[in-house]
Amino acid sequence: MNNIVIGAGVFGLSSALSLLEEGEDVTVIYGNHSNIASNNALGRLDSVLKGSGSSSHLPQEINIKNGPMRPENQQKLAHESYLKHKEYYKKLKNLSDIDYVLKDILTIQICFNKEEFIQIADSASHIQSYGFDMTLLEGYEEVSRHQKEVSKDIYGGALISGTLFLNSESFVFCLKRSIEIKGAKILDDLVERIDIDKKKIKLKSEKIMSYDNLIISAGPWTKKLVSGIGVDIDMYPAKGEIIKLYPDDFDLNYHIHGPCSIVKKSDGLIWIAATYEENRFDLDITNKSKNELLNNAASMIPCIRDLQVIGQTACVRPATKDGMPIVSEVVKNSGVFVATGGGGWGLMQSFFIGEMVKNMVIIKE
Ligand SMILES: Cc1cc2nc3c(=O)[nH]c(=O)nc-3n(C[C@H](O)[C@H](O)[C@H](O)COP(=O)(O)OP(=O)(O)OC[C@H]3O[C@@H](n4cnc5c(N)ncnc54)[C@H](O)[C@@H]3O)c2cc1C
């Protein structure tokens, strides 16, 4: 079958990879937009704790009920996706010769009050059922024994194993290289129109291409693209910013998680992630976001303010209201599918989504 995938973010590339593994023909067309989410994400893979910066968009009742934990509707997908990453890392590293540095970093979940601490304590058996360790850290003293710079205002915390981090830019590069090796054609062009009756697409270069199956993984641009064939999908753009700090002598050995994530990445910089602005579709970095991230980080580690901000990025997530992805055939038996809506955890979902796309397109499950 002639499969065309629109988009070379993690959803499009993982879908292409899964199809190629089944021996299918795949062409990936990507618009080469600057600063796509896939290249700029924090790169955190976490089955148990919610996304970095996601508190601001989850419904308040879910924040109150689950505290720092991932909402229930996301838990199964999160864990299965997490396991897929472990399965694929060595395989793709060997195939592509590109190392996207998947590594474990212990998380200290910061609790600012008794309620958050109880929520984490109550989740112990759930966390351990995934094979992760969790140790409760009672009061400032116990937390500061691990990371001495934490704020004296915190109530306590928990030390949780299992959080993985990867270098997102290298991850995309590795996926691209892997699908190329497996025989995919990759075209730098923009898909402008889909003719669902003739099963053809028209590109910006005026080229017309035919497909048997069309998989649309155009990130936050997906909604607009499918609106051209009269389909409305329930998703929206959600802008996110990250700041990067030079560590000086600050020895950060953990991923500190609370109102944001603070972590030393494989580039040697301390990343603070992320802001979340619904229905924003621009790539402007702002002082407002920088200050929000610094304030959130300083509430956990006050001395973070003394470090120099040497980088700031902005990109746009393809988000959905319930935080769950959209993987479906948009018009029955049309051969046109969408795979999108990764929101703040699309990197983590990627391999799982690839498998779903394969099942939907080939096996028609
Ligand atoms: C600040 C921030 C931090 C994040 N941190 C994490 C994290 O720690 N962990 C995690 O799991 N996830 C994280 N995410 C989420 C993750 O980055 C996204 O969910 C995921 O990258 C979305 O991938 P995608 O392939 O759907 O879209 P994108 O990455 O947006 O890719 C879309 C692709 O479609 C192409 N395209 C668009 N229109 C067309 C067209 N008409 N023709 C051809 N090509 C087209 C684009 O050029 C691009 O190649 C974060 C996101 C943000 C914003």
Tab-separated table of C-alpha atoms and ligand atoms in Angstrom:
chain	number	residue	atom	x	y	z
A	1	MET	CA	0.000	0.000	0.000
A	2	ASN	CA	1.078	3.546	-0.680
A	3	ASN	CA	0.989	5.343	2.692
A	4	ILE	CA	1.590	9.064	2.954
A	5	VAL	CA	2.268	10.539	6.382
A	6	ILE	CA	1.883	14.307	6.810
A	7	GLY	CA	4.224	15.637	9.509
A	8	ALA	CA	7.697	14.785	10.750
A	9	GLY	CA	7.103	15.350	14.445
A	10	VAL	CA	7.171	12.374	16.802
A	11	PHE	CA	3.622	11.236	15.915
A	12	GLY	CA	4.236	11.216	12.157
A	13	LEU	CA	7.680	9.631	12.415
A	14	SER	CA	6.579	6.915	14.859
A	15	SER	CA	3.586	6.118	12.647
A	16	ALA	CA	5.913	5.874	9.658
A	17	LEU	CA	8.253	3.598	11.616
A	18	SER	CA	5.466	1.204	12.617
A	19	LEU	CA	4.186	0.986	9.053
A	20	LEU	CA	7.687	0.369	7.691
A	21	GLU	CA	8.177	-2.411	10.248
A	22	GLU	CA	5.213	-4.121	8.577
A	23	GLY	CA	6.886	-3.820	5.178
A	24	GLU	CA	4.632	-0.978	3.965
A	25	ASP	CA	5.660	1.782	1.548
A	26	VAL	CA	5.832	5.123	3.344
A	27	THR	CA	6.390	8.694	2.215
A	28	VAL	CA	6.642	11.380	4.900
A	29	ILE	CA	5.917	14.965	3.898
A	30	TYR	CA	6.824	17.633	6.372
A	31	GLY	CA	6.401	21.361	6.270
A	32	ASN	CA	9.700	22.152	7.953
A	33	HIS	CA	8.017	24.576	10.358
A	34	SER	CA	10.452	26.151	12.788
A	35	ASN	CA	10.483	25.185	16.480
A	36	ILE	CA	8.003	22.319	16.306
A	37	ALA	CA	7.047	20.887	19.704
A	38	SER	CA	8.749	17.577	18.991
A	39	ASN	CA	12.168	19.231	18.680
A	40	ASN	CA	11.771	21.518	21.673
A	41	ALA	CA	10.031	19.434	24.326
A	42	LEU	CA	11.483	18.882	27.763
A	43	GLY	CA	11.818	15.191	26.967
A	44	ARG	CA	10.392	13.800	30.184
A	45	LEU	CA	8.779	10.344	30.193
A	46	ASP	CA	6.831	9.709	33.365
A	47	SER	CA	4.090	7.165	33.973
A	48	VAL	CA	3.009	8.319	37.380
A	49	LEU	CA	3.315	12.078	37.829
A	50	LYS	CA	1.353	14.578	35.765
A	51	GLY	CA	2.931	16.743	33.068
A	52	SER	CA	5.259	19.627	33.901
A	53	GLY	CA	3.109	22.732	33.886
A	54	SER	CA	-0.116	20.844	33.280
A	55	SER	CA	-1.804	22.035	36.511
A	56	SER	CA	-2.880	25.199	34.796
A	57	HIS	CA	-5.093	23.421	32.275
A	58	LEU	CA	-6.407	20.370	34.102
A	59	PRO	CA	-9.893	20.878	35.517
A	60	GLN	CA	-9.663	22.035	39.121
A	61	GLU	CA	-11.538	18.990	40.445
A	62	ILE	CA	-8.904	16.690	38.871
A	63	ASN	CA	-6.073	18.752	40.353
A	64	ILE	CA	-7.716	18.528	43.759
A	65	LYS	CA	-8.484	14.805	43.458
A	66	ASN	CA	-5.147	13.631	42.033
A	67	GLY	CA	-2.725	16.288	43.249
A	68	PRO	CA	0.640	15.654	41.618
A	69	MET	CA	-0.441	12.309	40.146
A	70	ARG	CA	-1.337	11.752	36.492
A	71	PRO	CA	-5.144	11.833	35.943
A	72	GLU	CA	-6.741	8.365	35.919
A	73	ASN	CA	-7.839	8.483	32.257
A	74	GLN	CA	-4.180	8.843	31.201
A	75	GLN	CA	-2.576	6.206	33.402
A	76	LYS	CA	-2.846	3.072	31.232
A	77	LEU	CA	-1.707	4.791	28.028
A	78	ALA	CA	1.079	6.501	29.953
A	79	HIS	CA	2.501	3.309	31.363
A	80	GLU	CA	2.285	1.313	28.136
A	81	SER	CA	3.876	4.201	26.224
A	82	TYR	CA	6.645	4.445	28.795
A	83	LEU	CA	7.447	0.740	28.416
A	84	LYS	CA	7.569	1.085	24.610
A	85	HIS	CA	10.298	3.718	24.955
A	86	LYS	CA	12.436	1.286	26.923
A	87	GLU	CA	11.891	-1.325	24.232
A	88	TYR	CA	12.816	0.969	21.315
A	89	TYR	CA	15.806	2.908	22.658
A	90	LYS	CA	18.631	0.416	22.052
A	91	LYS	CA	17.026	-0.852	18.848
A	92	LEU	CA	16.926	2.601	17.239
A	93	LYS	CA	20.308	3.650	18.608
A	94	ASN	CA	21.894	0.618	16.951
A	95	LEU	CA	19.966	1.118	13.728
A	96	SER	CA	20.590	4.851	13.308
A	97	ASP	CA	23.833	5.307	15.205
A	98	ILE	CA	22.182	8.280	16.915
A	99	ASP	CA	21.991	8.362	20.701
A	100	TYR	CA	19.157	10.482	22.069
A	101	VAL	CA	20.437	9.848	25.618
A	102	LEU	CA	17.522	8.172	27.329
A	103	LYS	CA	18.379	8.181	31.007
A	104	ASP	CA	16.860	7.676	34.408
A	105	ILE	CA	16.835	10.649	36.766
A	106	LEU	CA	15.390	10.313	40.263
A	107	THR	CA	12.486	12.666	40.895
A	108	ILE	CA	11.876	14.621	44.068
A	109	GLN	CA	8.189	15.476	44.088
A	110	ILE	CA	7.787	18.608	46.215
A	111	CYS	CA	4.711	18.889	48.442
A	112	PHE	CA	3.760	22.354	49.658
A	113	ASN	CA	1.072	21.193	52.045
A	114	LYS	CA	-0.264	18.228	53.981
A	115	GLU	CA	-2.934	17.401	51.348
A	116	GLU	CA	-0.350	16.956	48.583
A	117	PHE	CA	1.779	14.832	50.881
A	118	ILE	CA	-1.169	12.582	51.746
A	119	GLN	CA	-2.065	12.261	48.042
A	120	ILE	CA	1.432	11.022	47.270
A	121	ALA	CA	1.476	8.733	50.323
A	122	ASP	CA	-1.875	7.249	49.253
A	123	SER	CA	-0.469	6.591	45.770
A	124	ALA	CA	2.451	4.513	47.059
A	125	SER	CA	1.024	1.118	46.120
A	126	HIS	CA	-0.072	2.440	42.697
A	127	ILE	CA	3.423	3.789	41.997
A	128	GLN	CA	5.045	0.590	43.204
A	129	SER	CA	2.698	-1.544	41.079
A	130	TYR	CA	4.465	-0.017	38.052
A	131	GLY	CA	7.786	-1.264	39.410
A	132	PHE	CA	8.961	2.149	40.648
A	133	ASP	CA	10.314	2.868	44.121
A	134	MET	CA	8.923	5.633	46.259
A	135	THR	CA	10.223	6.932	49.584
A	136	LEU	CA	8.293	9.581	51.465
A	137	LEU	CA	10.428	12.475	52.673
A	138	GLU	CA	8.885	13.972	55.789
A	139	GLY	CA	9.434	17.683	56.220
A	140	TYR	CA	12.043	20.072	54.872
A	141	GLU	CA	14.886	18.287	56.714
A	142	GLU	CA	14.435	14.981	54.918
A	143	VAL	CA	14.040	16.590	51.495
A	144	SER	CA	17.072	18.821	52.034
A	145	ARG	CA	19.173	15.783	52.900
A	146	HIS	CA	18.870	14.932	49.189
A	147	GLN	CA	18.897	18.397	47.624
A	148	LYS	CA	20.172	20.890	50.170
A	149	GLU	CA	18.982	23.990	48.294
A	150	VAL	CA	15.224	23.249	48.609
A	151	SER	CA	13.007	25.931	50.116
A	152	LYS	CA	12.433	25.850	53.857
A	153	ASP	CA	8.752	26.565	53.128
A	154	ILE	CA	8.007	23.143	51.707
A	155	TYR	CA	5.959	20.605	53.663
A	156	GLY	CA	7.762	17.493	52.464
A	157	GLY	CA	8.236	15.397	49.387
A	158	ALA	CA	8.719	11.997	47.848
A	159	LEU	CA	11.663	10.412	46.130
A	160	ILE	CA	10.398	8.509	43.085
A	161	SER	CA	12.384	6.326	40.699
A	162	GLY	CA	11.589	5.638	37.057
A	163	THR	CA	11.421	9.105	35.462
A	164	LEU	CA	13.196	9.032	32.108
A	165	PHE	CA	14.562	11.956	30.122
A	166	LEU	CA	15.648	12.088	26.505
A	167	ASN	CA	17.090	14.720	24.214
A	168	SER	CA	14.075	15.603	22.079
A	169	GLU	CA	15.953	17.078	19.121
A	170	SER	CA	18.149	13.970	18.853
A	171	PHE	CA	15.073	11.784	19.301
A	172	VAL	CA	13.439	13.347	16.233
A	173	PHE	CA	16.705	13.109	14.325
A	174	CYS	CA	17.059	9.427	15.277
A	175	LEU	CA	13.467	8.637	14.220
A	176	LYS	CA	14.004	10.405	10.890
A	177	ARG	CA	17.249	8.578	10.241
A	178	SER	CA	15.695	5.237	11.263
A	179	ILE	CA	12.771	5.537	8.865
A	180	GLU	CA	15.118	6.604	6.092
A	181	ILE	CA	17.222	3.488	6.684
A	182	LYS	CA	14.045	1.419	6.593
A	183	GLY	CA	13.209	2.834	3.182
A	184	ALA	CA	10.881	5.798	3.764
A	185	LYS	CA	10.919	8.699	1.343
A	186	ILE	CA	11.015	12.065	3.099
A	187	LEU	CA	9.827	15.176	1.274
A	188	ASP	CA	10.238	18.752	2.460
A	189	ASP	CA	7.034	20.349	1.183
A	190	LEU	CA	3.695	21.616	2.491
A	191	VAL	CA	0.452	19.741	1.948
A	192	GLU	CA	-2.071	22.382	0.925
A	193	ARG	CA	-5.131	20.409	-0.129
A	194	ILE	CA	-6.572	16.942	0.293
A	195	ASP	CA	-8.955	15.542	-2.320
A	196	ILE	CA	-10.637	12.768	-0.405
A	197	ASP	CA	-12.676	11.471	-3.417
A	198	LYS	CA	-9.705	11.175	-5.785
A	199	LYS	CA	-7.335	10.127	-2.969
A	200	LYS	CA	-4.839	12.800	-3.948
A	201	ILE	CA	-3.027	15.605	-2.187
A	202	LYS	CA	-1.739	18.865	-3.605
A	203	LEU	CA	1.554	20.254	-2.323
A	204	LYS	CA	2.858	23.824	-2.157
A	205	SER	CA	5.314	22.900	-4.933
A	206	GLU	CA	2.213	22.204	-7.121
A	207	LYS	CA	3.043	18.512	-7.081
A	208	ILE	CA	0.040	16.150	-6.926
A	209	MET	CA	0.449	12.826	-5.124
A	210	SER	CA	-1.857	9.809	-4.840
A	211	TYR	CA	-2.260	7.728	-1.718
A	212	ASP	CA	-3.984	4.575	-0.533
A	213	ASN	CA	-3.751	5.709	3.095
A	214	LEU	CA	-3.127	9.235	4.312
A	215	ILE	CA	-2.036	9.698	7.918
A	216	ILE	CA	-2.265	13.286	9.116
A	217	SER	CA	0.055	14.042	12.030
A	218	ALA	CA	0.516	17.718	11.413
A	219	GLY	CA	0.652	18.650	15.111
A	220	PRO	CA	-1.218	21.867	15.921
A	221	TRP	CA	-1.798	22.440	12.184
A	222	THR	CA	-3.908	19.250	11.908
A	223	LYS	CA	-7.220	20.931	12.680
A	224	LYS	CA	-6.849	23.430	9.846
A	225	LEU	CA	-5.714	20.777	7.372
A	226	VAL	CA	-8.684	18.473	7.990
A	227	SER	CA	-11.130	21.373	8.015
A	228	GLY	CA	-10.416	21.511	4.265
A	229	ILE	CA	-12.212	18.168	3.882
A	230	GLY	CA	-15.107	19.288	6.062
A	231	VAL	CA	-13.953	17.523	9.226
A	232	ASP	CA	-13.799	19.222	12.608
A	233	ILE	CA	-11.578	17.703	15.271
A	234	ASP	CA	-11.724	18.731	18.881
A	235	MET	CA	-8.220	20.018	19.473
A	236	TYR	CA	-6.530	23.353	20.068
A	237	PRO	CA	-3.023	24.834	20.102
A	238	ALA	CA	-1.353	25.212	23.503
A	239	LYS	CA	1.801	27.277	23.577
A	240	GLY	CA	4.599	26.269	25.927
A	241	GLU	CA	7.828	27.974	26.928
A	242	ILE	CA	10.963	26.612	28.571
A	243	ILE	CA	13.953	28.469	30.012
A	244	LYS	CA	17.506	27.168	30.204
A	245	LEU	CA	19.977	28.245	32.876
A	246	TYR	CA	23.718	27.982	33.186
A	247	PRO	CA	24.322	25.885	36.343
A	248	ASP	CA	27.516	27.565	37.677
A	249	ASP	CA	28.370	25.500	40.780
A	250	PHE	CA	24.806	24.404	41.471
A	251	ASP	CA	24.898	20.636	41.779
A	252	LEU	CA	21.450	19.408	40.729
A	253	ASN	CA	21.250	15.626	40.895
A	254	TYR	CA	17.473	15.168	40.804
A	255	HIS	CA	14.492	16.107	38.712
A	256	ILE	CA	12.627	18.493	41.000
A	257	HIS	CA	8.909	18.385	40.236
A	258	GLY	CA	6.100	20.569	41.512
A	259	PRO	CA	4.506	23.556	39.756
A	260	CYS	CA	7.174	23.008	37.069
A	261	SER	CA	10.065	20.682	36.308
A	262	ILE	CA	13.665	21.608	37.130
A	263	VAL	CA	16.250	19.251	35.722
A	264	LYS	CA	19.805	19.191	34.421
A	265	LYS	CA	19.602	17.920	30.846
A	266	SER	CA	22.216	16.114	28.771
A	267	ASP	CA	23.358	19.491	27.334
A	268	GLY	CA	24.625	20.391	30.837
A	269	LEU	CA	22.030	23.161	31.281
A	270	ILE	CA	19.266	23.393	33.845
A	271	TRP	CA	15.885	23.402	32.110
A	272	ILE	CA	12.763	24.806	33.721
A	273	ALA	CA	9.544	23.659	32.028
A	274	ALA	CA	6.926	24.579	31.049
A	275	THR	CA	4.239	27.226	30.642
A	276	TYR	CA	0.829	26.334	29.200
A	277	GLU	CA	-1.270	28.853	27.259
A	278	GLU	CA	-4.414	27.572	25.587
A	279	ASN	CA	-5.279	28.770	22.090
A	280	ARG	CA	-1.990	30.562	21.566
A	281	PHE	CA	-0.325	29.819	18.228
A	282	ASP	CA	2.759	32.050	18.190
A	283	LEU	CA	6.424	31.388	18.852
A	284	ASP	CA	7.269	34.607	20.686
A	285	ILE	CA	9.258	34.157	23.873
A	286	THR	CA	8.017	36.462	26.617
A	287	ASN	CA	9.292	37.948	29.866
A	288	LYS	CA	5.979	37.003	31.442
A	289	SER	CA	6.687	33.301	30.814
A	290	LYS	CA	10.284	33.647	31.926
A	291	ASN	CA	9.163	35.205	35.216
A	292	GLU	CA	6.407	32.621	35.723
A	293	LEU	CA	8.919	29.784	35.293
A	294	LEU	CA	11.502	31.453	37.548
A	295	ASN	CA	8.888	32.110	40.250
A	296	ASN	CA	7.590	28.531	40.135
A	297	ALA	CA	11.105	27.109	40.225
A	298	ALA	CA	12.215	29.464	43.021
A	299	SER	CA	9.268	28.369	45.163
A	300	MET	CA	11.009	24.953	45.264
A	301	ILE	CA	14.688	25.978	44.919
A	302	PRO	CA	15.098	29.687	45.839
A	303	CYS	CA	18.725	29.980	44.681
A	304	ILE	CA	17.619	29.255	41.111
A	305	ARG	CA	17.166	33.041	40.805
A	306	ASP	CA	20.937	33.503	41.100
A	307	LEU	CA	21.580	31.521	37.921
A	308	GLN	CA	21.827	33.118	34.521
A	309	VAL	CA	19.060	32.400	31.989
A	310	ILE	CA	20.908	31.686	28.770
A	311	GLY	CA	18.114	30.284	26.614
A	312	GLN	CA	14.349	30.382	26.161
A	313	THR	CA	12.177	28.475	23.689
A	314	ALA	CA	8.542	28.624	22.672
A	315	CYS	CA	6.580	26.050	20.715
A	316	VAL	CA	2.996	24.893	20.282
A	317	ARG	CA	1.479	21.602	21.439
A	318	PRO	CA	-1.462	19.931	19.676
A	319	ALA	CA	-3.756	19.654	22.705
A	320	THR	CA	-7.135	18.153	23.606
A	321	LYS	CA	-9.468	18.897	26.508
A	322	ASP	CA	-9.153	15.508	28.220
A	323	GLY	CA	-5.422	15.252	27.535
A	324	MET	CA	-5.916	12.123	25.420
A	325	PRO	CA	-4.698	11.739	21.820
A	326	ILE	CA	-6.951	11.480	18.758
A	327	VAL	CA	-6.230	8.488	16.527
A	328	SER	CA	-9.020	7.760	14.069
A	329	GLU	CA	-10.154	7.491	10.467
A	330	VAL	CA	-11.765	10.866	9.945
A	331	VAL	CA	-14.263	9.773	7.302
A	332	LYS	CA	-15.320	6.111	7.336
A	333	ASN	CA	-13.508	3.984	4.704
A	334	SER	CA	-11.812	7.042	3.210
A	335	GLY	CA	-8.256	5.948	4.008
A	336	VAL	CA	-7.694	9.331	5.713
A	337	PHE	CA	-6.552	9.044	9.318
A	338	VAL	CA	-5.426	11.503	11.971
A	339	ALA	CA	-2.970	10.876	14.780
A	340	THR	CA	-2.592	13.955	16.927
A	341	GLY	CA	-3.381	15.562	20.275
A	342	GLY	CA	-0.270	14.492	22.200
A	343	GLY	CA	-0.577	17.659	24.318
A	344	GLY	CA	2.120	17.912	26.986
A	345	TRP	CA	3.086	14.235	26.801
A	346	GLY	CA	3.239	13.460	23.081
A	347	LEU	CA	6.882	12.380	23.120
A	348	MET	CA	6.031	9.742	25.656
A	349	GLN	CA	3.037	8.495	23.645
A	350	SER	CA	4.841	8.396	20.302
A	351	PHE	CA	5.710	4.686	19.893
A	352	PHE	CA	2.335	3.619	21.240
A	353	ILE	CA	0.571	5.943	18.799
A	354	GLY	CA	2.691	4.511	15.978
A	355	GLU	CA	1.430	1.065	16.850
A	356	MET	CA	-2.167	2.270	17.033
A	357	VAL	CA	-1.836	3.848	13.602
A	358	LYS	CA	-0.407	0.637	12.183
A	359	ASN	CA	-3.284	-1.392	13.649
A	360	MET	CA	-5.837	1.064	12.356
A	361	VAL	CA	-4.378	1.370	8.861
A	362	ILE	CA	-3.250	-2.175	8.145
A	363	ILE	CA	-4.940	-4.533	10.507
A	364	LYS	CA	-8.065	-2.329	10.728
A	365	GLU	CA	-8.471	-3.071	14.444
B	1	LIG	C1	7.142	23.269	26.105
B	1	LIG	C2	6.780	21.848	25.824
B	1	LIG	C3	7.330	20.823	26.590
B	1	LIG	C4	6.987	19.495	26.331
B	1	LIG	N1	7.542	18.516	27.095
B	1	LIG	C5	7.224	17.227	26.875
B	1	LIG	C6	7.803	16.187	27.654
B	1	LIG	O1	8.613	16.449	28.521
B	1	LIG	N2	7.421	14.910	27.411
B	1	LIG	C7	6.527	14.586	26.437
B	1	LIG	O2	6.210	13.410	26.273
B	1	LIG	N3	5.968	15.555	25.649
B	1	LIG	C8	6.290	16.859	25.855
B	1	LIG	N4	5.722	17.846	25.107
B	1	LIG	C9	4.694	17.488	24.136
B	1	LIG	C10	5.244	17.056	22.799
B	1	LIG	O3	6.301	17.906	22.422
B	1	LIG	C11	4.135	17.107	21.724
B	1	LIG	O4	2.953	16.476	22.170
B	1	LIG	C12	4.591	16.372	20.474
B	1	LIG	O5	5.898	16.778	20.130
B	1	LIG	C13	3.662	16.645	19.306
B	1	LIG	O6	4.162	15.931	18.192
B	1	LIG	P1	3.410	15.954	16.801
B	1	LIG	O7	4.165	15.054	15.910
B	1	LIG	O8	1.968	15.680	17.019
B	1	LIG	O9	3.472	17.481	16.321
B	1	LIG	P2	4.671	18.454	15.913
B	1	LIG	O10	5.889	18.190	16.683
B	1	LIG	O11	4.084	19.825	15.978
B	1	LIG	O12	4.971	18.089	14.405
B	1	LIG	C14	4.068	18.430	13.389
B	1	LIG	C15	4.723	18.205	12.043
B	1	LIG	O13	3.753	18.451	11.016
B	1	LIG	C16	4.344	19.248	10.009
B	1	LIG	N5	3.272	19.921	9.263
B	1	LIG	C17	2.317	20.754	9.735
B	1	LIG	N6	1.491	21.141	8.739
B	1	LIG	C18	1.923	20.525	7.614
B	1	LIG	C19	1.501	20.520	6.265
B	1	LIG	N7	0.433	21.206	5.846
B	1	LIG	N8	2.218	19.793	5.360
B	1	LIG	C20	3.293	19.071	5.737
B	1	LIG	N9	3.741	19.032	7.020
B	1	LIG	C21	3.056	19.751	7.941
B	1	LIG	C22	5.300	20.158	10.771
B	1	LIG	O14	6.260	20.759	9.931
B	1	LIG	C23	5.894	19.115	11.729
B	1	LIG	O15	6.904	18.376	11.056
B	1	LIG	C24	6.065	19.181	25.311
B	1	LIG	C25	5.533	20.201	24.529
B	1	LIG	C26	5.875	21.523	24.778
B	1	LIG	C27	5.283	22.606	23.928
